[in-house]
JSON list of C-alpha atoms in Angstrom, two decimals:
[
{"chain": "A", "resi": 1, "resn": "UNK", "atom": "CA", "xyz": [0.00, 0.00, 0.00]},
{"chain": "A", "resi": 2, "resn": "UNK", "atom": "CA", "xyz": [2.81, 2.43, 0.89]},
{"chain": "A", "resi": 3, "resn": "UNK", "atom": "CA", "xyz": [4.85, 1.61, -2.21]},
{"chain": "A", "resi": 4, "resn": "UNK", "atom": "CA", "xyz": [1.73, 2.07, -4.36]},
{"chain": "A", "resi": 5, "resn": "UNK", "atom": "CA", "xyz": [1.21, 5.44, -2.65]},
{"chain": "A", "resi": 6, "resn": "UNK", "atom": "CA", "xyz": [4.72, 6.45, -3.71]},
{"chain": "A", "resi": 7, "resn": "UNK", "atom": "CA", "xyz": [3.96, 5.58, -7.34]},
{"chain": "A", "resi": 8, "resn": "UNK", "atom": "CA", "xyz": [0.58, 7.36, -7.25]},
{"chain": "A", "resi": 9, "resn": "UNK", "atom": "CA", "xyz": [2.16, 10.59, -5.93]},
{"chain": "A", "resi": 10, "resn": "UNK", "atom": "CA", "xyz": [4.70, 10.70, -8.74]},
{"chain": "A", "resi": 11, "resn": "UNK", "atom": "CA", "xyz": [4.31, 13.67, -11.01]},
{"chain": "A", "resi": 12, "resn": "UNK", "atom": "CA", "xyz": [4.67, 12.91, -14.73]},
{"chain": "A", "resi": 13, "resn": "UNK", "atom": "CA", "xyz": [8.36, 12.63, -15.66]},
{"chain": "A", "resi": 14, "resn": "UNK", "atom": "CA", "xyz": [9.47, 13.75, -12.16]},
{"chain": "A", "resi": 15, "resn": "UNK", "atom": "CA", "xyz": [13.29, 13.50, -12.22]},
{"chain": "A", "resi": 16, "resn": "UNK", "atom": "CA", "xyz": [13.44, 13.09, -8.43]},
{"chain": "A", "resi": 17, "resn": "UNK", "atom": "CA", "xyz": [11.17, 10.02, -8.42]},
{"chain": "A", "resi": 18, "resn": "UNK", "atom": "CA", "xyz": [12.78, 6.90, -6.99]},
{"chain": "A", "resi": 19, "resn": "UNK", "atom": "CA", "xyz": [11.34, 3.46, -7.61]},
{"chain": "A", "resi": 20, "resn": "UNK", "atom": "CA", "xyz": [11.33, 1.97, -4.12]},
{"chain": "A", "resi": 21, "resn": "UNK", "atom": "CA", "xyz": [11.11, -1.64, -5.32]},
{"chain": "A", "resi": 22, "resn": "UNK", "atom": "CA", "xyz": [8.78, -4.46, -4.29]},
{"chain": "A", "resi": 23, "resn": "UNK", "atom": "CA", "xyz": [7.17, -5.21, -0.93]},
{"chain": "A", "resi": 24, "resn": "UNK", "atom": "CA", "xyz": [9.10, -8.49, -0.78]},
{"chain": "A", "resi": 25, "resn": "UNK", "atom": "CA", "xyz": [12.36, -6.47, -0.63]},
{"chain": "A", "resi": 26, "resn": "UNK", "atom": "CA", "xyz": [11.38, -4.96, 2.76]},
{"chain": "A", "resi": 27, "resn": "UNK", "atom": "CA", "xyz": [10.94, -6.06, 6.32]},
{"chain": "A", "resi": 28, "resn": "UNK", "atom": "CA", "xyz": [8.78, -4.16, 8.79]},
{"chain": "A", "resi": 29, "resn": "UNK", "atom": "CA", "xyz": [10.76, -3.10, 11.86]},
{"chain": "A", "resi": 30, "resn": "UNK", "atom": "CA", "xyz": [8.03, -1.06, 13.56]},
{"chain": "A", "resi": 31, "resn": "UNK", "atom": "CA", "xyz": [4.29, -0.60, 13.33]},
{"chain": "A", "resi": 32, "resn": "UNK", "atom": "CA", "xyz": [2.62, 1.61, 15.92]},
{"chain": "A", "resi": 33, "resn": "UNK", "atom": "CA", "xyz": [-0.37, 3.84, 16.46]},
{"chain": "A", "resi": 34, "resn": "UNK", "atom": "CA", "xyz": [0.03, 7.45, 15.35]},
{"chain": "A", "resi": 35, "resn": "UNK", "atom": "CA", "xyz": [-1.75, 10.26, 17.10]},
{"chain": "A", "resi": 36, "resn": "UNK", "atom": "CA", "xyz": [-3.16, 13.02, 14.94]},
{"chain": "A", "resi": 37, "resn": "UNK", "atom": "CA", "xyz": [-2.43, 16.61, 15.80]},
{"chain": "A", "resi": 38, "resn": "UNK", "atom": "CA", "xyz": [-3.29, 20.13, 14.71]},
{"chain": "A", "resi": 39, "resn": "UNK", "atom": "CA", "xyz": [-1.05, 19.78, 11.65]},
{"chain": "A", "resi": 40, "resn": "UNK", "atom": "CA", "xyz": [-2.21, 16.29, 10.57]},
{"chain": "A", "resi": 41, "resn": "UNK", "atom": "CA", "xyz": [-5.57, 15.51, 12.17]},
{"chain": "A", "resi": 42, "resn": "UNK", "atom": "CA", "xyz": [-6.82, 11.97, 12.62]},
{"chain": "A", "resi": 43, "resn": "UNK", "atom": "CA", "xyz": [-5.26, 8.98, 14.29]},
{"chain": "A", "resi": 44, "resn": "UNK", "atom": "CA", "xyz": [-3.76, 6.14, 12.31]},
{"chain": "A", "resi": 45, "resn": "UNK", "atom": "CA", "xyz": [-0.63, 4.02, 12.17]},
{"chain": "A", "resi": 46, "resn": "UNK", "atom": "CA", "xyz": [3.03, 4.44, 11.33]},
{"chain": "A", "resi": 47, "resn": "UNK", "atom": "CA", "xyz": [4.71, 1.57, 9.51]},
{"chain": "A", "resi": 48, "resn": "UNK", "atom": "CA", "xyz": [8.51, 1.61, 9.30]},
{"chain": "A", "resi": 49, "resn": "UNK", "atom": "CA", "xyz": [10.11, -0.77, 6.80]},
{"chain": "A", "resi": 50, "resn": "UNK", "atom": "CA", "xyz": [13.73, -1.25, 5.73]},
{"chain": "A", "resi": 51, "resn": "UNK", "atom": "CA", "xyz": [15.60, -3.07, 2.99]},
{"chain": "A", "resi": 52, "resn": "UNK", "atom": "CA", "xyz": [19.29, -3.76, 2.52]},
{"chain": "A", "resi": 53, "resn": "UNK", "atom": "CA", "xyz": [19.55, -4.53, -1.22]},
{"chain": "A", "resi": 54, "resn": "UNK", "atom": "CA", "xyz": [20.01, -3.47, -3.95]},
{"chain": "A", "resi": 55, "resn": "UNK", "atom": "CA", "xyz": [20.45, -0.13, -2.12]},
{"chain": "A", "resi": 56, "resn": "UNK", "atom": "CA", "xyz": [19.57, 0.40, 1.55]},
{"chain": "A", "resi": 57, "resn": "UNK", "atom": "CA", "xyz": [16.22, 2.13, 2.02]},
{"chain": "A", "resi": 58, "resn": "UNK", "atom": "CA", "xyz": [14.01, 3.17, 4.92]},
{"chain": "A", "resi": 59, "resn": "UNK", "atom": "CA", "xyz": [10.30, 4.05, 4.69]},
{"chain": "A", "resi": 60, "resn": "UNK", "atom": "CA", "xyz": [8.08, 5.69, 7.30]},
{"chain": "A", "resi": 61, "resn": "UNK", "atom": "CA", "xyz": [4.53, 5.33, 6.01]},
{"chain": "A", "resi": 62, "resn": "UNK", "atom": "CA", "xyz": [1.47, 6.93, 7.56]},
{"chain": "A", "resi": 63, "resn": "UNK", "atom": "CA", "xyz": [-1.72, 4.88, 7.27]},
{"chain": "A", "resi": 64, "resn": "UNK", "atom": "CA", "xyz": [-5.09, 6.47, 8.08]},
{"chain": "A", "resi": 65, "resn": "UNK", "atom": "CA", "xyz": [-8.52, 4.98, 7.51]},
{"chain": "A", "resi": 66, "resn": "UNK", "atom": "CA", "xyz": [-7.00, 1.93, 5.82]},
{"chain": "A", "resi": 67, "resn": "UNK", "atom": "CA", "xyz": [-5.05, 3.88, 3.18]},
{"chain": "A", "resi": 68, "resn": "UNK", "atom": "CA", "xyz": [-1.53, 5.26, 2.91]},
{"chain": "A", "resi": 69, "resn": "UNK", "atom": "CA", "xyz": [-1.69, 8.97, 3.70]},
{"chain": "A", "resi": 70, "resn": "UNK", "atom": "CA", "xyz": [1.99, 9.95, 3.68]},
{"chain": "A", "resi": 71, "resn": "UNK", "atom": "CA", "xyz": [5.44, 8.53, 3.05]},
{"chain": "A", "resi": 72, "resn": "UNK", "atom": "CA", "xyz": [8.91, 9.58, 4.15]},
{"chain": "A", "resi": 73, "resn": "UNK", "atom": "CA", "xyz": [11.89, 7.77, 2.63]},
{"chain": "A", "resi": 74, "resn": "UNK", "atom": "CA", "xyz": [15.65, 7.72, 2.78]},
{"chain": "A", "resi": 75, "resn": "UNK", "atom": "CA", "xyz": [17.80, 5.85, 0.31]},
{"chain": "A", "resi": 76, "resn": "UNK", "atom": "CA", "xyz": [21.45, 4.87, 0.83]},
{"chain": "A", "resi": 77, "resn": "UNK", "atom": "CA", "xyz": [23.75, 4.24, 3.77]},
{"chain": "A", "resi": 78, "resn": "UNK", "atom": "CA", "xyz": [21.86, 5.05, 7.00]},
{"chain": "A", "resi": 79, "resn": "UNK", "atom": "CA", "xyz": [25.12, 6.44, 8.44]},
{"chain": "A", "resi": 80, "resn": "UNK", "atom": "CA", "xyz": [25.52, 8.97, 5.62]},
{"chain": "A", "resi": 81, "resn": "UNK", "atom": "CA", "xyz": [29.24, 9.35, 6.32]},
{"chain": "A", "resi": 82, "resn": "UNK", "atom": "CA", "xyz": [28.86, 9.69, 10.13]},
{"chain": "A", "resi": 83, "resn": "UNK", "atom": "CA", "xyz": [31.60, 7.91, 12.08]},
{"chain": "A", "resi": 84, "resn": "UNK", "atom": "CA", "xyz": [29.55, 7.36, 15.24]},
{"chain": "A", "resi": 85, "resn": "UNK", "atom": "CA", "xyz": [28.52, 3.80, 16.21]},
{"chain": "A", "resi": 86, "resn": "UNK", "atom": "CA", "xyz": [24.83, 4.85, 16.41]},
{"chain": "A", "resi": 87, "resn": "UNK", "atom": "CA", "xyz": [22.98, 7.19, 14.06]},
{"chain": "A", "resi": 88, "resn": "UNK", "atom": "CA", "xyz": [19.40, 8.13, 14.96]},
{"chain": "A", "resi": 89, "resn": "UNK", "atom": "CA", "xyz": [17.31, 8.59, 11.81]},
{"chain": "A", "resi": 90, "resn": "UNK", "atom": "CA", "xyz": [16.91, 12.34, 11.37]},
{"chain": "A", "resi": 91, "resn": "UNK", "atom": "CA", "xyz": [13.35, 11.86, 10.09]},
{"chain": "A", "resi": 92, "resn": "UNK", "atom": "CA", "xyz": [12.11, 9.69, 12.94]},
{"chain": "A", "resi": 93, "resn": "UNK", "atom": "CA", "xyz": [11.07, 12.74, 14.97]},
{"chain": "A", "resi": 94, "resn": "UNK", "atom": "CA", "xyz": [7.56, 12.20, 13.64]},
{"chain": "A", "resi": 95, "resn": "UNK", "atom": "CA", "xyz": [7.56, 8.97, 15.66]},
{"chain": "A", "resi": 96, "resn": "UNK", "atom": "CA", "xyz": [8.41, 10.57, 19.03]},
{"chain": "A", "resi": 97, "resn": "UNK", "atom": "CA", "xyz": [6.92, 14.06, 18.89]},
{"chain": "A", "resi": 98, "resn": "UNK", "atom": "CA", "xyz": [3.21, 14.46, 18.62]},
{"chain": "A", "resi": 99, "resn": "UNK", "atom": "CA", "xyz": [2.85, 18.02, 17.40]},
{"chain": "A", "resi": 100, "resn": "UNK", "atom": "CA", "xyz": [4.91, 21.01, 16.46]},
{"chain": "A", "resi": 101, "resn": "UNK", "atom": "CA", "xyz": [2.15, 23.57, 15.93]},
{"chain": "A", "resi": 102, "resn": "UNK", "atom": "CA", "xyz": [-0.02, 22.79, 18.96]},
{"chain": "A", "resi": 103, "resn": "UNK", "atom": "CA", "xyz": [2.52, 23.16, 21.78]},
{"chain": "A", "resi": 104, "resn": "UNK", "atom": "CA", "xyz": [1.00, 22.11, 25.06]},
{"chain": "A", "resi": 105, "resn": "UNK", "atom": "CA", "xyz": [-1.80, 20.09, 23.49]},
{"chain": "A", "resi": 106, "resn": "UNK", "atom": "CA", "xyz": [-0.50, 16.51, 23.31]},
{"chain": "A", "resi": 107, "resn": "UNK", "atom": "CA", "xyz": [-2.97, 13.61, 23.64]},
{"chain": "A", "resi": 108, "resn": "UNK", "atom": "CA", "xyz": [-1.75, 11.33, 26.42]},
{"chain": "A", "resi": 109, "resn": "UNK", "atom": "CA", "xyz": [-0.80, 8.57, 26.91]},
{"chain": "A", "resi": 110, "resn": "UNK", "atom": "CA", "xyz": [1.30, 8.79, 23.76]},
{"chain": "A", "resi": 111, "resn": "UNK", "atom": "CA", "xyz": [2.97, 5.80, 22.10]},
{"chain": "A", "resi": 112, "resn": "UNK", "atom": "CA", "xyz": [6.35, 6.86, 20.68]},
{"chain": "A", "resi": 113, "resn": "UNK", "atom": "CA", "xyz": [9.24, 5.37, 18.73]},
{"chain": "A", "resi": 114, "resn": "UNK", "atom": "CA", "xyz": [12.63, 6.25, 17.31]},
{"chain": "A", "resi": 115, "resn": "UNK", "atom": "CA", "xyz": [14.70, 4.39, 14.71]},
{"chain": "A", "resi": 116, "resn": "UNK", "atom": "CA", "xyz": [18.19, 4.54, 13.31]},
{"chain": "A", "resi": 117, "resn": "UNK", "atom": "CA", "xyz": [21.31, 2.63, 12.40]},
{"chain": "A", "resi": 118, "resn": "UNK", "atom": "CA", "xyz": [23.91, 0.96, 14.59]},
{"chain": "A", "resi": 119, "resn": "UNK", "atom": "CA", "xyz": [27.31, -0.56, 13.81]},
{"chain": "A", "resi": 120, "resn": "UNK", "atom": "CA", "xyz": [28.41, -4.11, 14.73]},
{"chain": "A", "resi": 121, "resn": "UNK", "atom": "CA", "xyz": [30.48, -2.70, 17.62]},
{"chain": "A", "resi": 122, "resn": "UNK", "atom": "CA", "xyz": [27.20, -1.97, 19.45]},
{"chain": "A", "resi": 123, "resn": "UNK", "atom": "CA", "xyz": [25.87, -4.95, 21.43]},
{"chain": "A", "resi": 124, "resn": "UNK", "atom": "CA", "xyz": [23.04, -3.29, 23.39]},
{"chain": "A", "resi": 125, "resn": "UNK", "atom": "CA", "xyz": [21.26, 0.03, 23.63]},
{"chain": "A", "resi": 126, "resn": "UNK", "atom": "CA", "xyz": [19.05, 1.81, 26.13]},
{"chain": "A", "resi": 127, "resn": "UNK", "atom": "CA", "xyz": [16.56, 4.65, 25.74]},
{"chain": "A", "resi": 128, "resn": "UNK", "atom": "CA", "xyz": [14.84, 6.99, 28.15]},
{"chain": "A", "resi": 129, "resn": "UNK", "atom": "CA", "xyz": [12.17, 9.54, 27.32]},
{"chain": "A", "resi": 130, "resn": "UNK", "atom": "CA", "xyz": [10.03, 11.69, 29.54]},
{"chain": "A", "resi": 131, "resn": "UNK", "atom": "CA", "xyz": [11.54, 10.26, 32.71]},
{"chain": "A", "resi": 132, "resn": "UNK", "atom": "CA", "xyz": [10.82, 6.64, 31.79]},
{"chain": "A", "resi": 133, "resn": "UNK", "atom": "CA", "xyz": [12.73, 3.83, 30.12]},
{"chain": "A", "resi": 134, "resn": "UNK", "atom": "CA", "xyz": [11.68, 2.43, 26.79]},
{"chain": "A", "resi": 135, "resn": "UNK", "atom": "CA", "xyz": [12.56, -0.79, 24.99]},
{"chain": "A", "resi": 136, "resn": "UNK", "atom": "CA", "xyz": [15.27, -1.02, 22.31]},
{"chain": "A", "resi": 137, "resn": "UNK", "atom": "CA", "xyz": [15.58, -3.82, 19.76]},
{"chain": "A", "resi": 138, "resn": "UNK", "atom": "CA", "xyz": [18.62, -4.25, 17.52]},
{"chain": "A", "resi": 139, "resn": "UNK", "atom": "CA", "xyz": [17.80, -5.73, 14.11]},
{"chain": "A", "resi": 140, "resn": "UNK", "atom": "CA", "xyz": [20.55, -6.32, 11.52]},
{"chain": "A", "resi": 141, "resn": "UNK", "atom": "CA", "xyz": [22.02, -2.81, 11.60]},
{"chain": "A", "resi": 142, "resn": "UNK", "atom": "CA", "xyz": [18.80, -0.99, 12.56]},
{"chain": "A", "resi": 143, "resn": "UNK", "atom": "CA", "xyz": [17.63, -0.10, 16.05]},
{"chain": "A", "resi": 144, "resn": "UNK", "atom": "CA", "xyz": [14.03, 0.48, 17.06]},
{"chain": "A", "resi": 145, "resn": "UNK", "atom": "CA", "xyz": [13.16, 2.05, 20.41]},
{"chain": "A", "resi": 146, "resn": "UNK", "atom": "CA", "xyz": [9.61, 2.44, 21.73]},
{"chain": "A", "resi": 147, "resn": "UNK", "atom": "CA", "xyz": [7.70, 3.36, 24.84]},
{"chain": "A", "resi": 148, "resn": "UNK", "atom": "CA", "xyz": [4.73, 5.28, 26.19]},
{"chain": "A", "resi": 149, "resn": "UNK", "atom": "CA", "xyz": [4.71, 8.84, 27.50]},
{"chain": "A", "resi": 150, "resn": "UNK", "atom": "CA", "xyz": [2.32, 9.88, 30.23]},
{"chain": "A", "resi": 151, "resn": "UNK", "atom": "CA", "xyz": [3.33, 13.55, 30.20]},
{"chain": "A", "resi": 152, "resn": "UNK", "atom": "CA", "xyz": [4.27, 16.06, 27.53]},
{"chain": "A", "resi": 153, "resn": "UNK", "atom": "CA", "xyz": [8.00, 16.57, 27.13]},
{"chain": "A", "resi": 154, "resn": "UNK", "atom": "CA", "xyz": [10.41, 19.13, 25.67]},
{"chain": "A", "resi": 155, "resn": "UNK", "atom": "CA", "xyz": [13.50, 16.91, 25.24]},
{"chain": "A", "resi": 156, "resn": "UNK", "atom": "CA", "xyz": [14.02, 14.15, 22.65]},
{"chain": "A", "resi": 157, "resn": "UNK", "atom": "CA", "xyz": [14.63, 10.52, 23.61]},
{"chain": "A", "resi": 158, "resn": "UNK", "atom": "CA", "xyz": [18.04, 9.89, 25.22]},
{"chain": "A", "resi": 159, "resn": "UNK", "atom": "CA", "xyz": [19.91, 7.00, 23.58]},
{"chain": "A", "resi": 160, "resn": "UNK", "atom": "CA", "xyz": [22.95, 5.10, 24.81]},
{"chain": "A", "resi": 161, "resn": "UNK", "atom": "CA", "xyz": [24.87, 2.31, 23.05]},
{"chain": "A", "resi": 162, "resn": "UNK", "atom": "CA", "xyz": [27.20, -0.21, 24.68]},
{"chain": "A", "resi": 163, "resn": "UNK", "atom": "CA", "xyz": [29.77, -2.64, 23.31]},
{"chain": "A", "resi": 164, "resn": "UNK", "atom": "CA", "xyz": [29.90, -6.36, 24.22]},
{"chain": "A", "resi": 165, "resn": "UNK", "atom": "CA", "xyz": [31.98, -5.58, 27.35]},
{"chain": "A", "resi": 166, "resn": "UNK", "atom": "CA", "xyz": [29.35, -3.11, 28.58]},
{"chain": "A", "resi": 167, "resn": "UNK", "atom": "CA", "xyz": [31.44, -0.02, 27.78]},
{"chain": "A", "resi": 168, "resn": "UNK", "atom": "CA", "xyz": [29.46, 3.07, 26.74]},
{"chain": "A", "resi": 169, "resn": "UNK", "atom": "CA", "xyz": [30.31, 3.74, 23.08]},
{"chain": "A", "resi": 170, "resn": "UNK", "atom": "CA", "xyz": [27.49, 6.15, 22.19]},
{"chain": "A", "resi": 171, "resn": "UNK", "atom": "CA", "xyz": [25.52, 8.76, 24.14]},
{"chain": "A", "resi": 172, "resn": "UNK", "atom": "CA", "xyz": [23.06, 10.98, 22.27]},
{"chain": "A", "resi": 173, "resn": "UNK", "atom": "CA", "xyz": [23.85, 13.75, 24.79]},
{"chain": "A", "resi": 174, "resn": "UNK", "atom": "CA", "xyz": [27.33, 13.96, 23.21]},
{"chain": "A", "resi": 175, "resn": "UNK", "atom": "CA", "xyz": [26.22, 13.65, 19.58]},
{"chain": "A", "resi": 176, "resn": "UNK", "atom": "CA", "xyz": [26.41, 17.11, 18.00]},
{"chain": "A", "resi": 177, "resn": "UNK", "atom": "CA", "xyz": [24.14, 16.03, 15.10]},
{"chain": "A", "resi": 178, "resn": "UNK", "atom": "CA", "xyz": [21.33, 14.75, 17.37]},
{"chain": "A", "resi": 179, "resn": "UNK", "atom": "CA", "xyz": [18.63, 17.31, 18.19]},
{"chain": "A", "resi": 180, "resn": "UNK", "atom": "CA", "xyz": [18.16, 16.98, 21.92]},
{"chain": "A", "resi": 181, "resn": "UNK", "atom": "CA", "xyz": [15.24, 19.36, 22.34]},
{"chain": "A", "resi": 182, "resn": "UNK", "atom": "CA", "xyz": [11.90, 19.29, 20.58]},
{"chain": "A", "resi": 183, "resn": "UNK", "atom": "CA", "xyz": [10.99, 22.22, 18.33]}
]
């Protein structure tokens, strides 16, 4: 459904159009409820899917009323030249912040998520958000972190990565490219 949405949104002879391939090329790493806000009313679902070949790709698809209603993609190396062992996906903010326009008007409780890439040197990760711990799953070079907020927040999720010996190798607090506060 999301790949069909991409094709349907293509303008005739659009030079920036990218064929995202077939559904069989992807695996879903996260599917979660999305909460509508003042900018995009109506609840629905986010589906995050990734593929490794022929070129790495990541899709964040918004599904509302049984139809794809939006798609965000990135194509290529999820690290984009970054040397850090963990790289949060710069577009996954839509998964952990409910609204930008309606400050102070979040619907709670709020199910959130964040995704990104991790290198083989990372054995485990932790996440905290809004004073609570979330769950992190590592999946073949991609991490997925989720949880539930019970209060509105102003800071982004805090991520930490550890090597097999338990040594801290990544802390989002020390990552200059990671936006630590919400807009």
